[in-house]
Amino acid sequence: MIDILADSRFAGIKPFNSKVWLSSPTMHGEEQRWVDEAIQTNWVSTVGANIDAVEKQMAEYVGVKYAVGLSCGTAALHLATKLAGERLYGQAKPNAGTLAGHKVFCSDMTFDATINPVAYEDGEAVFIDTERDTWNMDPVALEKAFGLYPDVRLVVIAHLYGTPSKMDQIKEICVKHGALIVEDAAESLGAKYKHNGQWLETGSLGDFNAISYNGNKIITGSAGGLFLTNSKEDADKVRKWSTQSREAAPWYQHEEIGYNYRMSNIIAGVVRGQIPYLNEHIAQKREIYKRYKEGLKDLPVKLNPWDEEKSNPNFWLSCLLIDEEAMAPMVRGERDYLYKSESGKSSPQEILEAIAAFNAEGRPIWKPMHMQPIYRTNPFVTVEGNGRGRTNAYIKGSGIDVGADIFRRGLCLPSDNKMTEEQQDRIIEIIHRFFL
Ligand SMILES: Cc1ncc(COP(=O)(O)O)c(C=O)c1O
């Protein structure tokens, strides 16, 4: 580790007085009104007008018939995945998951909340490698996976950092193989995808869809999430499961396992106050992305890519990928790292350390799930087929692993929508100093 502030490469650059965040909540005042109203009217529970309003407004925004307010995106993903499992394999016993004995194809480079519900439901995640055009699930690898595991009937897909996946290709493959899709739109609320000439919202593209109102998301309730669907039956089932699965009886009667996953009317008040600002936040994030792109265009780096014809991201996080030739040495262990400074080059950990030293927050790219200790023995499929055990001590092989490569060379830049132009210019300048 080097003393960045004393390093002559950064001469003349001052640390930020107040921290520049990766992506922090942006309150507008209306949130207070709905929270106060809930308290004044005593609707301080998991029922109330705020929940109803959020469900109605968000279903309209995303273009689905029903939204069910839940405690967080992870809960929405859990119930989406459970519903998919039950649809495919039937109701499970109370002490078993609906996916027991079954494999599920999953996005590999994502937050673990996307795919943990597969394990909650006793399924086995098979991780599908990432493509370079959008940093999402690679349709070519997905097709390969169906070749290796033809019995699989469920695919869990995330839209990373607010950039829509190649959904047309993914859906075509899923339809061909009779597979259902759980769509994790936690990071991509407001991002659009063009299908047959029509713009559709992420969160409406799968068979079972989820979004998140986590504190760092494009709009927030401090917590909260939604299950989104066009099926009344599915919406009713998720609402029932989320409120402890009560049957129609005068007492607490249960025929299936339940959860306490319902959204609170207080949280919903915060979300309700944020909804009018969703498009404004997206516009701010888009500007941040554009400024980084312009400000860094002379350096050996790229920003996270997206399909300009088929998609309109919400630009939740702007990310950087360092060109291979400009990578300085860096190694990562399970919890620690080492890097070496080299003139004209840098590495994600070095840049992240510098950003932190100047009082701004960046973040490594999501470490791919197939590299995580907890999932180290799960199958992993790349464009070449089985991605495990691909190298040979005696024969030179390629061993393509796109996710590992993006994790190694990439990082998330401070992308807070309250960041000023001056602050962003300073971050751009810090990054420049490495590559001079
Ligand atoms: C891709 C992705 N999926 C799921 C989640 C989980 O959402 P929550 O934090 O609301 O449970 C998050 C973020 O937190 C996420 O980034």
Tab-separated table of C-alpha atoms and ligand atoms in Angstrom:
chain	number	residue	atom	x	y	z
A	1	MET	CA	0.000	0.000	0.000
A	2	ILE	CA	1.302	3.470	-0.859
A	3	ASP	CA	0.614	6.845	0.710
A	4	ILE	CA	-1.494	8.221	-2.104
A	5	LEU	CA	-1.848	11.738	-0.742
A	6	ALA	CA	1.936	12.077	-0.440
A	7	ASP	CA	2.498	10.585	-3.900
A	8	SER	CA	3.914	13.156	-6.359
A	9	ARG	CA	1.685	11.768	-9.134
A	10	PHE	CA	-1.286	13.383	-7.409
A	11	ALA	CA	0.328	16.760	-6.708
A	12	GLY	CA	-2.212	19.575	-6.603
A	13	ILE	CA	-5.291	17.382	-6.133
A	14	LYS	CA	-7.148	17.942	-2.877
A	15	PRO	CA	-9.220	15.338	-1.029
A	16	PHE	CA	-12.987	15.920	-1.000
A	17	ASN	CA	-14.255	17.659	2.135
A	18	SER	CA	-17.394	15.562	2.177
A	19	LYS	CA	-17.448	12.020	0.917
A	20	VAL	CA	-18.416	11.335	-2.680
A	21	TRP	CA	-20.475	8.159	-2.571
A	22	LEU	CA	-20.818	5.266	-4.947
A	23	SER	CA	-24.607	5.624	-4.958
A	24	SER	CA	-26.421	7.027	-1.947
A	25	PRO	CA	-30.091	7.791	-1.251
A	26	THR	CA	-31.443	11.096	-2.603
A	27	MET	CA	-34.429	12.343	-0.632
A	28	HIS	CA	-36.682	15.064	-2.021
A	29	GLY	CA	-39.029	15.880	0.862
A	30	GLU	CA	-42.190	14.199	-0.384
A	31	GLU	CA	-41.089	10.984	1.316
A	32	GLN	CA	-41.650	12.733	4.671
A	33	ARG	CA	-45.232	13.605	3.748
A	34	TRP	CA	-46.234	9.982	3.090
A	35	VAL	CA	-44.373	8.646	6.130
A	36	ASP	CA	-46.020	11.307	8.330
A	37	GLU	CA	-49.410	10.511	6.895
A	38	ALA	CA	-48.944	6.823	7.712
A	39	ILE	CA	-48.032	7.702	11.297
A	40	GLN	CA	-50.772	10.297	11.744
A	41	THR	CA	-53.425	7.899	10.440
A	42	ASN	CA	-51.952	5.033	12.470
A	43	TRP	CA	-51.314	2.834	9.403
A	44	VAL	CA	-47.987	1.673	10.811
A	45	SER	CA	-48.058	-1.901	9.644
A	46	THR	CA	-47.794	-4.047	6.539
A	47	VAL	CA	-51.082	-2.696	5.190
A	48	GLY	CA	-51.916	0.852	4.162
A	49	ALA	CA	-52.364	3.424	1.431
A	50	ASN	CA	-48.647	3.810	0.729
A	51	ILE	CA	-48.244	0.126	-0.126
A	52	ASP	CA	-51.321	0.265	-2.366
A	53	ALA	CA	-50.020	3.387	-4.119
A	54	VAL	CA	-46.521	1.985	-4.654
A	55	GLU	CA	-47.900	-1.265	-6.062
A	56	LYS	CA	-50.271	0.551	-8.406
A	57	GLN	CA	-47.820	3.199	-9.605
A	58	MET	CA	-44.928	0.826	-10.119
A	59	ALA	CA	-47.005	-1.777	-11.961
A	60	GLU	CA	-48.047	1.038	-14.308
A	61	TYR	CA	-44.486	2.308	-14.719
A	62	VAL	CA	-42.994	-1.112	-15.436
A	63	GLY	CA	-45.950	-2.116	-17.610
A	64	VAL	CA	-47.158	-5.192	-15.734
A	65	LYS	CA	-50.585	-5.877	-14.286
A	66	TYR	CA	-49.555	-6.580	-10.686
A	67	ALA	CA	-46.867	-5.558	-8.208
A	68	VAL	CA	-46.553	-7.019	-4.700
A	69	GLY	CA	-44.703	-4.929	-2.099
A	70	LEU	CA	-42.101	-6.918	-0.162
A	71	SER	CA	-39.520	-6.232	2.527
A	72	CYS	CA	-36.565	-6.274	0.094
A	73	GLY	CA	-35.445	-7.335	-3.349
A	74	THR	CA	-34.009	-10.544	-1.935
A	75	ALA	CA	-37.454	-11.500	-0.598
A	76	ALA	CA	-38.958	-10.753	-4.025
A	77	LEU	CA	-36.325	-12.926	-5.670
A	78	HIS	CA	-36.871	-15.697	-3.155
A	79	LEU	CA	-40.609	-15.839	-3.739
A	80	ALA	CA	-40.143	-15.473	-7.516
A	81	THR	CA	-37.741	-18.421	-7.476
A	82	LYS	CA	-39.977	-20.472	-5.182
A	83	LEU	CA	-42.965	-19.809	-7.419
A	84	ALA	CA	-40.948	-20.917	-10.450
A	85	GLY	CA	-39.876	-24.066	-8.594
A	86	GLU	CA	-43.423	-24.876	-7.559
A	87	ARG	CA	-44.722	-24.273	-11.103
A	88	LEU	CA	-42.080	-26.618	-12.514
A	89	TYR	CA	-41.798	-29.340	-9.902
A	90	GLY	CA	-44.839	-29.060	-7.635
A	91	GLN	CA	-45.364	-28.095	-4.004
A	92	ALA	CA	-42.523	-29.080	-1.678
A	93	LYS	CA	-42.786	-30.398	1.874
A	94	PRO	CA	-42.413	-27.686	4.548
A	95	ASN	CA	-38.842	-28.739	5.275
A	96	ALA	CA	-37.689	-28.891	1.641
A	97	GLY	CA	-37.196	-26.423	-1.180
A	98	THR	CA	-39.136	-26.515	-4.426
A	99	LEU	CA	-35.926	-26.930	-6.441
A	100	ALA	CA	-34.540	-29.928	-4.514
A	101	GLY	CA	-32.641	-32.187	-6.909
A	102	HIS	CA	-32.750	-29.670	-9.763
A	103	LYS	CA	-30.175	-27.477	-11.454
A	104	VAL	CA	-30.883	-23.837	-12.344
A	105	PHE	CA	-28.916	-21.728	-14.850
A	106	CYS	CA	-27.872	-18.440	-13.220
A	107	SER	CA	-26.129	-15.174	-14.047
A	108	ASP	CA	-22.569	-15.510	-12.808
A	109	MET	CA	-21.326	-11.949	-12.443
A	110	THR	CA	-23.880	-10.457	-10.071
A	111	PHE	CA	-24.609	-9.808	-6.410
A	112	ASP	CA	-25.184	-13.085	-4.572
A	113	ALA	CA	-28.763	-12.040	-3.671
A	114	THR	CA	-29.693	-12.793	-7.305
A	115	ILE	CA	-28.879	-16.442	-7.023
A	116	ASN	CA	-28.949	-17.351	-3.297
A	117	PRO	CA	-32.717	-18.058	-3.510
A	118	VAL	CA	-31.880	-21.059	-5.693
A	119	ALA	CA	-30.025	-22.467	-2.677
A	120	TYR	CA	-32.805	-21.375	-0.272
A	121	GLU	CA	-35.050	-23.593	-2.403
A	122	ASP	CA	-32.518	-26.470	-2.335
A	123	GLY	CA	-31.600	-26.151	-6.007
A	124	GLU	CA	-28.119	-26.207	-7.501
A	125	ALA	CA	-27.001	-23.081	-9.355
A	126	VAL	CA	-25.117	-23.665	-12.604
A	127	PHE	CA	-23.311	-20.418	-13.371
A	128	ILE	CA	-23.337	-19.113	-16.935
A	129	ASP	CA	-20.424	-16.955	-18.043
A	130	THR	CA	-20.715	-13.289	-18.956
A	131	GLU	CA	-20.570	-11.692	-22.430
A	132	ARG	CA	-18.548	-8.600	-23.221
A	133	ASP	CA	-21.238	-6.483	-24.924
A	134	THR	CA	-23.409	-5.824	-21.855
A	135	TRP	CA	-21.588	-7.686	-19.028
A	136	ASN	CA	-24.607	-9.953	-18.571
A	137	MET	CA	-25.359	-13.646	-19.123
A	138	ASP	CA	-23.880	-14.877	-22.398
A	139	PRO	CA	-26.586	-16.443	-24.608
A	140	VAL	CA	-23.946	-18.577	-26.358
A	141	ALA	CA	-22.830	-20.022	-23.016
A	142	LEU	CA	-26.488	-20.504	-22.032
A	143	GLU	CA	-27.131	-22.546	-25.181
A	144	LYS	CA	-24.024	-24.601	-24.359
A	145	ALA	CA	-25.392	-25.169	-20.857
A	146	PHE	CA	-28.655	-26.621	-22.224
A	147	GLY	CA	-26.490	-28.982	-24.262
A	148	LEU	CA	-24.718	-30.127	-21.097
A	149	TYR	CA	-27.782	-30.171	-18.833
A	150	PRO	CA	-30.870	-30.627	-21.051
A	151	ASP	CA	-33.211	-31.216	-18.116
A	152	VAL	CA	-32.846	-27.680	-16.722
A	153	ARG	CA	-36.083	-25.655	-16.808
A	154	LEU	CA	-35.218	-22.445	-14.960
A	155	VAL	CA	-32.923	-19.497	-15.725
A	156	VAL	CA	-32.198	-16.674	-13.246
A	157	ILE	CA	-30.916	-13.551	-14.922
A	158	ALA	CA	-29.765	-10.140	-13.647
A	159	HIS	CA	-29.240	-6.876	-15.553
A	160	LEU	CA	-25.913	-5.727	-14.197
A	161	TYR	CA	-25.374	-2.126	-13.112
A	162	GLY	CA	-28.604	-1.094	-14.870
A	163	THR	CA	-27.702	-2.444	-18.319
A	164	PRO	CA	-30.305	-4.747	-19.895
A	165	SER	CA	-29.193	-8.256	-20.868
A	166	LYS	CA	-29.538	-9.673	-24.391
A	167	MET	CA	-33.088	-10.655	-23.574
A	168	ASP	CA	-34.297	-11.546	-27.076
A	169	GLN	CA	-31.592	-14.191	-27.467
A	170	ILE	CA	-31.965	-15.404	-23.875
A	171	LYS	CA	-35.744	-15.715	-24.219
A	172	GLU	CA	-35.522	-17.499	-27.549
A	173	ILE	CA	-33.197	-20.089	-26.021
A	174	CYS	CA	-35.456	-20.471	-22.966
A	175	VAL	CA	-38.579	-20.919	-25.106
A	176	LYS	CA	-36.761	-23.510	-27.226
A	177	HIS	CA	-35.837	-25.504	-24.132
A	178	GLY	CA	-39.112	-24.954	-22.265
A	179	ALA	CA	-37.413	-22.982	-19.466
A	180	LEU	CA	-38.913	-20.248	-17.286
A	181	ILE	CA	-37.080	-17.005	-16.422
A	182	VAL	CA	-36.682	-15.266	-13.061
A	183	GLU	CA	-35.659	-11.702	-13.872
A	184	ASP	CA	-33.621	-9.753	-11.317
A	185	ALA	CA	-34.118	-6.086	-12.197
A	186	ALA	CA	-32.904	-4.886	-8.766
A	187	GLU	CA	-30.243	-2.642	-10.311
A	188	SER	CA	-32.062	-1.791	-13.523
A	189	LEU	CA	-35.387	-0.198	-12.550
A	190	GLY	CA	-36.266	2.210	-15.365
A	191	ALA	CA	-33.923	0.588	-17.890
A	192	LYS	CA	-35.617	-0.273	-21.172
A	193	TYR	CA	-35.186	-3.004	-23.752
A	194	LYS	CA	-36.434	-2.936	-27.336
A	195	HIS	CA	-38.383	-6.020	-28.329
A	196	ASN	CA	-40.028	-6.190	-31.775
A	197	GLY	CA	-39.669	-2.415	-32.106
A	198	GLN	CA	-41.351	-1.765	-28.769
A	199	TRP	CA	-39.588	-0.437	-25.680
A	200	LEU	CA	-40.237	-2.626	-22.629
A	201	GLU	CA	-39.135	-2.064	-19.041
A	202	THR	CA	-36.779	-4.414	-17.251
A	203	GLY	CA	-38.828	-6.017	-14.498
A	204	SER	CA	-41.415	-7.048	-17.096
A	205	LEU	CA	-39.238	-9.301	-19.222
A	206	GLY	CA	-39.171	-12.567	-17.282
A	207	ASP	CA	-41.857	-14.979	-16.112
A	208	PHE	CA	-41.259	-13.903	-12.486
A	209	ASN	CA	-39.707	-10.491	-11.891
A	210	ALA	CA	-38.142	-8.609	-8.985
A	211	ILE	CA	-36.873	-5.120	-8.203
A	212	SER	CA	-35.198	-3.605	-5.127
A	213	TYR	CA	-35.521	-0.364	-3.159
A	214	ASN	CA	-32.259	-0.929	-1.268
A	215	GLY	CA	-30.582	2.296	-0.078
A	216	ASN	CA	-28.102	2.390	-2.946
A	217	LYS	CA	-30.598	1.789	-5.763
A	218	ILE	CA	-31.864	4.298	-8.349
A	219	ILE	CA	-34.776	5.076	-6.024
A	220	THR	CA	-35.035	3.757	-2.492
A	221	GLY	CA	-37.316	3.152	0.461
A	222	SER	CA	-34.250	2.523	2.684
A	223	ALA	CA	-35.276	-1.081	2.010
A	224	GLY	CA	-38.102	-2.787	0.156
A	225	GLY	CA	-38.700	-4.609	-3.092
A	226	LEU	CA	-41.429	-5.654	-5.481
A	227	PHE	CA	-42.506	-8.858	-7.135
A	228	LEU	CA	-43.854	-7.976	-10.596
A	229	THR	CA	-46.120	-10.119	-12.765
A	230	ASN	CA	-48.992	-10.196	-15.242
A	231	SER	CA	-50.566	-13.150	-13.454
A	232	LYS	CA	-53.164	-12.419	-10.780
A	233	GLU	CA	-52.749	-15.953	-9.479
A	234	ASP	CA	-48.997	-15.447	-9.005
A	235	ALA	CA	-49.454	-12.045	-7.371
A	236	ASP	CA	-52.029	-13.487	-4.948
A	237	LYS	CA	-49.757	-16.421	-4.120
A	238	VAL	CA	-46.731	-14.218	-3.423
A	239	ARG	CA	-48.833	-11.883	-1.256
A	240	LYS	CA	-50.116	-14.884	0.686
A	241	TRP	CA	-46.658	-16.418	1.175
A	242	SER	CA	-45.251	-13.036	2.216
A	243	THR	CA	-47.798	-12.722	5.033
A	244	GLN	CA	-47.270	-16.145	6.653
A	245	SER	CA	-49.517	-18.131	4.311
A	246	ARG	CA	-52.832	-17.901	6.146
A	247	GLU	CA	-55.730	-19.937	4.847
A	248	ALA	CA	-59.362	-18.766	4.849
A	249	ALA	CA	-60.307	-19.935	8.349
A	250	PRO	CA	-61.405	-18.174	11.545
A	251	TRP	CA	-58.093	-19.054	13.174
A	252	TYR	CA	-54.500	-19.211	11.957
A	253	GLN	CA	-54.659	-22.157	9.589
A	254	HIS	CA	-51.699	-23.128	7.395
A	255	GLU	CA	-51.444	-25.508	4.491
A	256	GLU	CA	-48.143	-24.230	3.119
A	257	ILE	CA	-45.019	-22.666	4.523
A	258	GLY	CA	-45.103	-18.898	5.063
A	259	TYR	CA	-42.762	-15.925	5.350
A	260	ASN	CA	-42.827	-12.500	6.937
A	261	TYR	CA	-41.740	-10.693	3.780
A	262	ARG	CA	-44.417	-8.014	3.290
A	263	MET	CA	-43.461	-4.376	2.725
A	264	SER	CA	-44.074	-1.958	5.602
A	265	ASN	CA	-46.383	1.009	5.017
A	266	ILE	CA	-43.655	3.306	6.400
A	267	ILE	CA	-41.061	2.033	3.925
A	268	ALA	CA	-43.694	2.280	1.200
A	269	GLY	CA	-44.159	5.948	2.166
A	270	VAL	CA	-40.505	6.633	1.369
A	271	VAL	CA	-40.785	4.762	-1.923
A	272	ARG	CA	-44.009	6.627	-2.771
A	273	GLY	CA	-42.215	9.931	-2.332
A	274	GLN	CA	-39.350	8.752	-4.552
A	275	ILE	CA	-41.349	7.452	-7.517
A	276	PRO	CA	-41.933	10.914	-9.082
A	277	TYR	CA	-38.133	11.340	-9.188
A	278	LEU	CA	-37.186	8.053	-10.828
A	279	ASN	CA	-36.790	9.527	-14.305
A	280	GLU	CA	-34.843	12.498	-12.930
A	281	HIS	CA	-32.409	10.151	-11.166
A	282	ILE	CA	-31.946	8.163	-14.365
A	283	ALA	CA	-31.207	11.364	-16.315
A	284	GLN	CA	-28.622	12.387	-13.695
A	285	LYS	CA	-26.957	8.963	-13.805
A	286	ARG	CA	-26.880	9.092	-17.609
A	287	GLU	CA	-25.092	12.459	-17.440
A	288	ILE	CA	-22.547	11.034	-15.004
A	289	TYR	CA	-21.865	8.130	-17.363
A	290	LYS	CA	-21.519	10.517	-20.336
A	291	ARG	CA	-19.102	12.777	-18.451
A	292	TYR	CA	-16.924	9.820	-17.434
A	293	LYS	CA	-16.956	8.543	-21.001
A	294	GLU	CA	-15.895	11.920	-22.374
A	295	GLY	CA	-13.409	12.640	-19.575
A	296	LEU	CA	-11.658	9.275	-19.817
A	297	LYS	CA	-11.733	8.808	-23.580
A	298	ASP	CA	-8.006	9.549	-24.009
A	299	LEU	CA	-7.012	6.803	-21.550
A	300	PRO	CA	-6.495	3.061	-22.103
A	301	VAL	CA	-9.801	2.284	-20.361
A	302	LYS	CA	-13.431	1.644	-21.400
A	303	LEU	CA	-16.718	2.248	-19.635
A	304	ASN	CA	-19.212	-0.579	-19.015
A	305	PRO	CA	-20.774	-1.275	-22.412
A	306	TRP	CA	-24.403	-1.448	-23.498
A	307	ASP	CA	-26.342	-2.193	-26.648
A	308	GLU	CA	-27.224	1.263	-27.978
A	309	GLU	CA	-29.791	-0.033	-30.468
A	310	LYS	CA	-31.664	-2.475	-28.284
A	311	SER	CA	-31.408	-0.993	-24.845
A	312	ASN	CA	-31.627	2.142	-22.773
A	313	PRO	CA	-29.896	1.523	-19.428
A	314	ASN	CA	-30.656	3.412	-16.210
A	315	PHE	CA	-26.861	3.941	-15.779
A	316	TRP	CA	-27.092	3.007	-12.105
A	317	LEU	CA	-23.313	2.608	-11.812
A	318	SER	CA	-20.598	3.786	-14.172
A	319	CYS	CA	-17.787	1.244	-14.348
A	320	LEU	CA	-14.307	1.201	-15.772
A	321	LEU	CA	-12.434	-1.585	-17.547
A	322	ILE	CA	-8.677	-1.139	-17.889
A	323	ASP	CA	-7.214	-2.269	-21.222
A	324	GLU	CA	-5.029	-5.361	-20.827
A	325	GLU	CA	-1.899	-3.506	-22.026
A	326	ALA	CA	-2.447	-0.826	-19.361
A	327	MET	CA	-2.893	-3.249	-16.448
A	328	ALA	CA	-0.238	-2.951	-13.769
A	329	PRO	CA	0.454	-6.122	-11.757
A	330	MET	CA	-2.246	-6.966	-9.185
A	331	VAL	CA	-3.054	-10.202	-7.385
A	332	ARG	CA	-6.028	-10.954	-5.189
A	333	GLY	CA	-6.305	-13.610	-2.516
A	334	GLU	CA	-9.624	-14.520	-0.911
A	335	ARG	CA	-9.598	-11.442	1.334
A	336	ASP	CA	-6.518	-9.423	0.499
A	337	TYR	CA	-4.609	-8.097	-2.464
A	338	LEU	CA	-1.267	-6.820	-3.650
A	339	TYR	CA	-0.484	-4.473	-6.499
A	340	LYS	CA	2.550	-2.821	-7.977
A	341	SER	CA	2.564	0.722	-9.321
A	342	GLU	CA	3.901	1.081	-12.831
A	343	SER	CA	4.190	4.245	-14.821
A	344	GLY	CA	1.437	4.683	-17.403
A	345	LYS	CA	-0.505	1.746	-15.999
A	346	SER	CA	-2.777	0.899	-13.115
A	347	SER	CA	-5.031	-1.758	-11.588
A	348	PRO	CA	-8.516	-1.715	-10.047
A	349	GLN	CA	-7.247	-2.030	-6.474
A	350	GLU	CA	-4.751	0.788	-6.966
A	351	ILE	CA	-7.408	3.093	-8.435
A	352	LEU	CA	-9.895	2.164	-5.704
A	353	GLU	CA	-7.302	2.937	-3.039
A	354	ALA	CA	-6.599	6.315	-4.617
A	355	ILE	CA	-10.279	7.170	-4.891
A	356	ALA	CA	-10.734	6.206	-1.230
A	357	ALA	CA	-7.713	8.279	-0.171
A	358	PHE	CA	-9.337	11.330	-1.761
A	359	ASN	CA	-12.552	10.570	0.158
A	360	ALA	CA	-14.655	9.015	-2.576
A	361	GLU	CA	-16.226	5.589	-2.778
A	362	GLY	CA	-15.661	3.099	-5.580
A	363	ARG	CA	-16.135	-0.654	-5.566
A	364	PRO	CA	-14.691	-3.737	-7.250
A	365	ILE	CA	-16.863	-5.387	-9.914
A	366	TRP	CA	-19.106	-8.097	-8.419
A	367	LYS	CA	-16.835	-11.085	-7.923
A	368	PRO	CA	-18.330	-13.804	-10.145
A	369	MET	CA	-20.324	-16.436	-8.310
A	370	HIS	CA	-18.331	-19.359	-9.741
A	371	MET	CA	-15.260	-17.899	-8.005
A	372	GLN	CA	-16.961	-17.496	-4.619
A	373	PRO	CA	-15.866	-19.982	-1.926
A	374	ILE	CA	-19.480	-20.870	-1.168
A	375	TYR	CA	-20.199	-21.835	-4.797
A	376	ARG	CA	-16.726	-23.064	-5.742
A	377	THR	CA	-17.978	-26.596	-6.443
A	378	ASN	CA	-21.039	-25.588	-8.495
A	379	PRO	CA	-20.894	-26.110	-12.261
A	380	PHE	CA	-19.817	-23.190	-14.446
A	381	VAL	CA	-20.447	-22.993	-18.190
A	382	THR	CA	-18.654	-20.738	-20.680
A	383	VAL	CA	-18.872	-20.329	-24.461
A	384	GLU	CA	-16.490	-23.286	-24.627
A	385	GLY	CA	-18.779	-25.562	-22.596
A	386	ASN	CA	-17.900	-26.843	-19.128
A	387	GLY	CA	-15.870	-24.050	-17.552
A	388	ARG	CA	-14.412	-26.174	-14.751
A	389	GLY	CA	-11.133	-27.996	-15.236
A	390	ARG	CA	-10.481	-26.542	-18.672
A	391	THR	CA	-6.730	-26.204	-18.452
A	392	ASN	CA	-4.273	-29.025	-18.893
A	393	ALA	CA	-0.783	-29.046	-17.465
A	394	TYR	CA	0.502	-30.627	-20.682
A	395	ILE	CA	-1.537	-28.950	-23.437
A	396	LYS	CA	-1.986	-25.220	-23.915
A	397	GLY	CA	-5.710	-24.396	-23.762
A	398	SER	CA	-7.691	-21.151	-23.775
A	399	GLY	CA	-9.711	-21.427	-20.548
A	400	ILE	CA	-11.991	-18.486	-21.426
A	401	ASP	CA	-13.575	-16.925	-18.327
A	402	VAL	CA	-15.045	-13.531	-19.200
A	403	GLY	CA	-16.419	-12.835	-15.705
A	404	ALA	CA	-13.034	-13.436	-14.078
A	405	ASP	CA	-11.428	-11.106	-16.617
A	406	ILE	CA	-13.909	-8.247	-16.040
A	407	PHE	CA	-13.557	-8.718	-12.267
A	408	ARG	CA	-9.758	-8.537	-12.647
A	409	ARG	CA	-9.674	-5.427	-14.845
A	410	GLY	CA	-12.818	-3.575	-13.814
A	411	LEU	CA	-14.137	-1.338	-11.053
A	412	CYS	CA	-17.241	0.717	-10.216
A	413	LEU	CA	-16.693	4.457	-10.141
A	414	PRO	CA	-18.383	6.895	-7.757
A	415	SER	CA	-21.791	7.285	-9.437
A	416	ASP	CA	-23.808	9.259	-6.938
A	417	ASN	CA	-26.444	11.416	-8.602
A	418	LYS	CA	-25.638	14.281	-6.200
A	419	MET	CA	-22.007	14.400	-7.319
A	420	THR	CA	-21.118	17.832	-8.715
A	421	GLU	CA	-19.361	18.324	-12.040
A	422	GLU	CA	-16.330	19.631	-10.155
A	423	GLN	CA	-16.220	16.511	-8.011
A	424	GLN	CA	-16.508	14.276	-11.029
A	425	ASP	CA	-13.773	16.208	-12.825
A	426	ARG	CA	-11.514	15.631	-9.825
A	427	ILE	CA	-12.139	11.872	-9.950
A	428	ILE	CA	-11.441	11.894	-13.687
A	429	GLU	CA	-8.217	13.797	-12.985
A	430	ILE	CA	-7.115	11.287	-10.316
A	431	ILE	CA	-7.582	8.444	-12.792
A	432	HIS	CA	-5.679	10.373	-15.456
A	433	ARG	CA	-2.632	10.705	-13.226
A	434	PHE	CA	-2.119	6.927	-13.243
A	435	PHE	CA	-1.938	6.620	-16.973
A	436	LEU	CA	0.237	9.644	-17.794
B	1	LIG	C1	-28.483	-7.546	-8.555
B	1	LIG	C2	-29.111	-7.457	-7.205
B	1	LIG	N1	-30.018	-8.393	-6.852
B	1	LIG	C3	-30.616	-8.361	-5.674
B	1	LIG	C4	-30.357	-7.386	-4.750
B	1	LIG	C5	-31.014	-7.473	-3.417
B	1	LIG	O1	-31.892	-6.466	-3.160
B	1	LIG	P1	-32.215	-6.085	-1.614
B	1	LIG	O2	-30.990	-5.460	-1.052
B	1	LIG	O3	-33.359	-5.143	-1.728
B	1	LIG	O4	-32.588	-7.335	-0.905
B	1	LIG	C6	-29.427	-6.379	-5.068
B	1	LIG	C7	-29.067	-5.257	-4.176
B	1	LIG	O5	-29.100	-5.134	-3.054
B	1	LIG	C8	-28.786	-6.433	-6.322
B	1	LIG	O6	-27.870	-5.524	-6.654
